[in-house]
Amino acid sequence: MTTPDFETIQKYNAEQLYSHFVSEAATHKQIWILTDEYGSVMLNTDDEDCVPVWPSKELAEAWATGEWSDCKAEAISLKKWHSRWTGGLEEDGFAVVICPIEEQDGLVVYPEELDKALEKKARKLADK
């Protein structure tokens, strides 16, 4: 499977972005976030406070415009995500917004749900 180019990804709907994110994150064993001097940046939806995540540095950096132009893309290994981020986000009542891009808000999921999807995909990749 080849990684789709940036322009193709920009045309994905929220479910396609989610599928792409899970596949890429499991394959490369990392998740990308944006950080500023206070830590990870947050998004607020109508219902949830969320940490936005992306499958690549390029997609994360594409979001770092306007008020977020001083933010830096930072990779988090899946091992660290599973061991520290999932529990911490759940404790603090945060959700995760998957791959927000221009014109797409991204799909909001709960940390435990994302962990299960990533682990399932990682098992499938290991079985190949």
PDB file of C-alpha atoms in Angstrom, residues 39-96:
ATOM      1  CA  GLY A  39       2.401  21.709  25.913  1.00  0.00           C
ATOM      2  CA  SER A  40       0.021  19.963  23.561  1.00  0.00           C
ATOM      3  CA  VAL A  41      -2.475  22.206  21.792  1.00  0.00           C
ATOM      4  CA  MET A  42      -6.168  21.596  22.369  1.00  0.00           C
ATOM      5  CA  LEU A  43      -9.309  22.004  20.294  1.00  0.00           C
ATOM      6  CA  ASN A  44     -12.781  22.584  21.645  1.00  0.00           C
ATOM      7  CA  THR A  45     -15.757  21.068  19.857  1.00  0.00           C
ATOM      8  CA  ASP A  46     -19.369  21.670  20.820  1.00  0.00           C
ATOM      9  CA  ASP A  47     -19.238  18.748  23.236  1.00  0.00           C
ATOM     10  CA  GLU A  48     -15.618  17.886  23.955  1.00  0.00           C
ATOM     11  CA  ASP A  49     -12.175  19.233  24.775  1.00  0.00           C
ATOM     12  CA  CYS A  50      -9.824  17.396  22.437  1.00  0.00           C
ATOM     13  CA  VAL A  51      -6.193  16.809  21.598  1.00  0.00           C
ATOM     14  CA  PRO A  52      -5.782  16.903  17.807  1.00  0.00           C
ATOM     15  CA  VAL A  53      -3.566  14.167  16.328  1.00  0.00           C
ATOM     16  CA  TRP A  54      -2.194  13.449  12.863  1.00  0.00           C
ATOM     17  CA  PRO A  55      -0.482  10.487  11.160  1.00  0.00           C
ATOM     18  CA  SER A  56       2.419  12.558   9.794  1.00  0.00           C
ATOM     19  CA  LYS A  57       4.538  15.603  10.493  1.00  0.00           C
ATOM     20  CA  GLU A  58       3.411  17.185   7.212  1.00  0.00           C
ATOM     21  CA  LEU A  59      -0.289  17.000   8.080  1.00  0.00           C
ATOM     22  CA  ALA A  60       0.311  18.335  11.596  1.00  0.00           C
ATOM     23  CA  GLU A  61       2.383  21.223  10.257  1.00  0.00           C
ATOM     24  CA  ALA A  62      -0.294  22.028   7.672  1.00  0.00           C
ATOM     25  CA  TRP A  63      -2.659  22.748  10.569  1.00  0.00           C
ATOM     26  CA  ALA A  64      -0.118  25.032  12.309  1.00  0.00           C
ATOM     27  CA  THR A  65      -1.316  28.281  10.764  1.00  0.00           C
ATOM     28  CA  GLY A  66      -2.903  31.463  12.077  1.00  0.00           C
ATOM     29  CA  GLU A  67      -3.080  31.418  15.875  1.00  0.00           C
ATOM     30  CA  TRP A  68      -1.163  28.134  15.866  1.00  0.00           C
ATOM     31  CA  SER A  69       1.676  29.289  13.605  1.00  0.00           C
ATOM     32  CA  ASP A  70       4.169  29.157  16.498  1.00  0.00           C
ATOM     33  CA  CYS A  71       3.371  25.496  17.202  1.00  0.00           C
ATOM     34  CA  LYS A  72       5.772  22.661  16.468  1.00  0.00           C
ATOM     35  CA  ALA A  73       4.901  19.153  15.298  1.00  0.00           C
ATOM     36  CA  GLU A  74       6.048  16.485  17.744  1.00  0.00           C
ATOM     37  CA  ALA A  75       6.021  12.713  17.328  1.00  0.00           C
ATOM     38  CA  ILE A  76       4.860  10.445  20.133  1.00  0.00           C
ATOM     39  CA  SER A  77       5.653   6.754  19.907  1.00  0.00           C
ATOM     40  CA  LEU A  78       2.654   4.441  20.088  1.00  0.00           C
ATOM     41  CA  LYS A  79       4.258   2.772  23.084  1.00  0.00           C
ATOM     42  CA  LYS A  80       4.328   6.105  24.934  1.00  0.00           C
ATOM     43  CA  TRP A  81       0.828   6.959  23.673  1.00  0.00           C
ATOM     44  CA  HIS A  82      -0.566   3.672  25.025  1.00  0.00           C
ATOM     45  CA  SER A  83       1.299   3.842  28.340  1.00  0.00           C
ATOM     46  CA  ARG A  84       0.903   7.525  29.223  1.00  0.00           C
ATOM     47  CA  TRP A  85      -1.380   9.516  26.961  1.00  0.00           C
ATOM     48  CA  THR A  86      -4.479   7.311  26.814  1.00  0.00           C
ATOM     49  CA  GLY A  87      -4.895   7.088  30.585  1.00  0.00           C
ATOM     50  CA  GLY A  88      -3.970  10.727  31.126  1.00  0.00           C
ATOM     51  CA  LEU A  89      -6.459  11.965  28.549  1.00  0.00           C
ATOM     52  CA  GLU A  90      -9.213   9.774  29.978  1.00  0.00           C
ATOM     53  CA  GLU A  91      -8.462  10.920  33.546  1.00  0.00           C
ATOM     54  CA  ASP A  92      -8.668  14.552  32.456  1.00  0.00           C
ATOM     55  CA  GLY A  93     -11.855  13.980  30.445  1.00  0.00           C
ATOM     56  CA  PHE A  94     -10.314  14.750  27.052  1.00  0.00           C
ATOM     57  CA  ALA A  95     -11.184  13.191  23.726  1.00  0.00           C
ATOM     58  CA  VAL A  96      -8.984  12.937  20.623  1.00  0.00           C
TER      59      VAL A  96
END
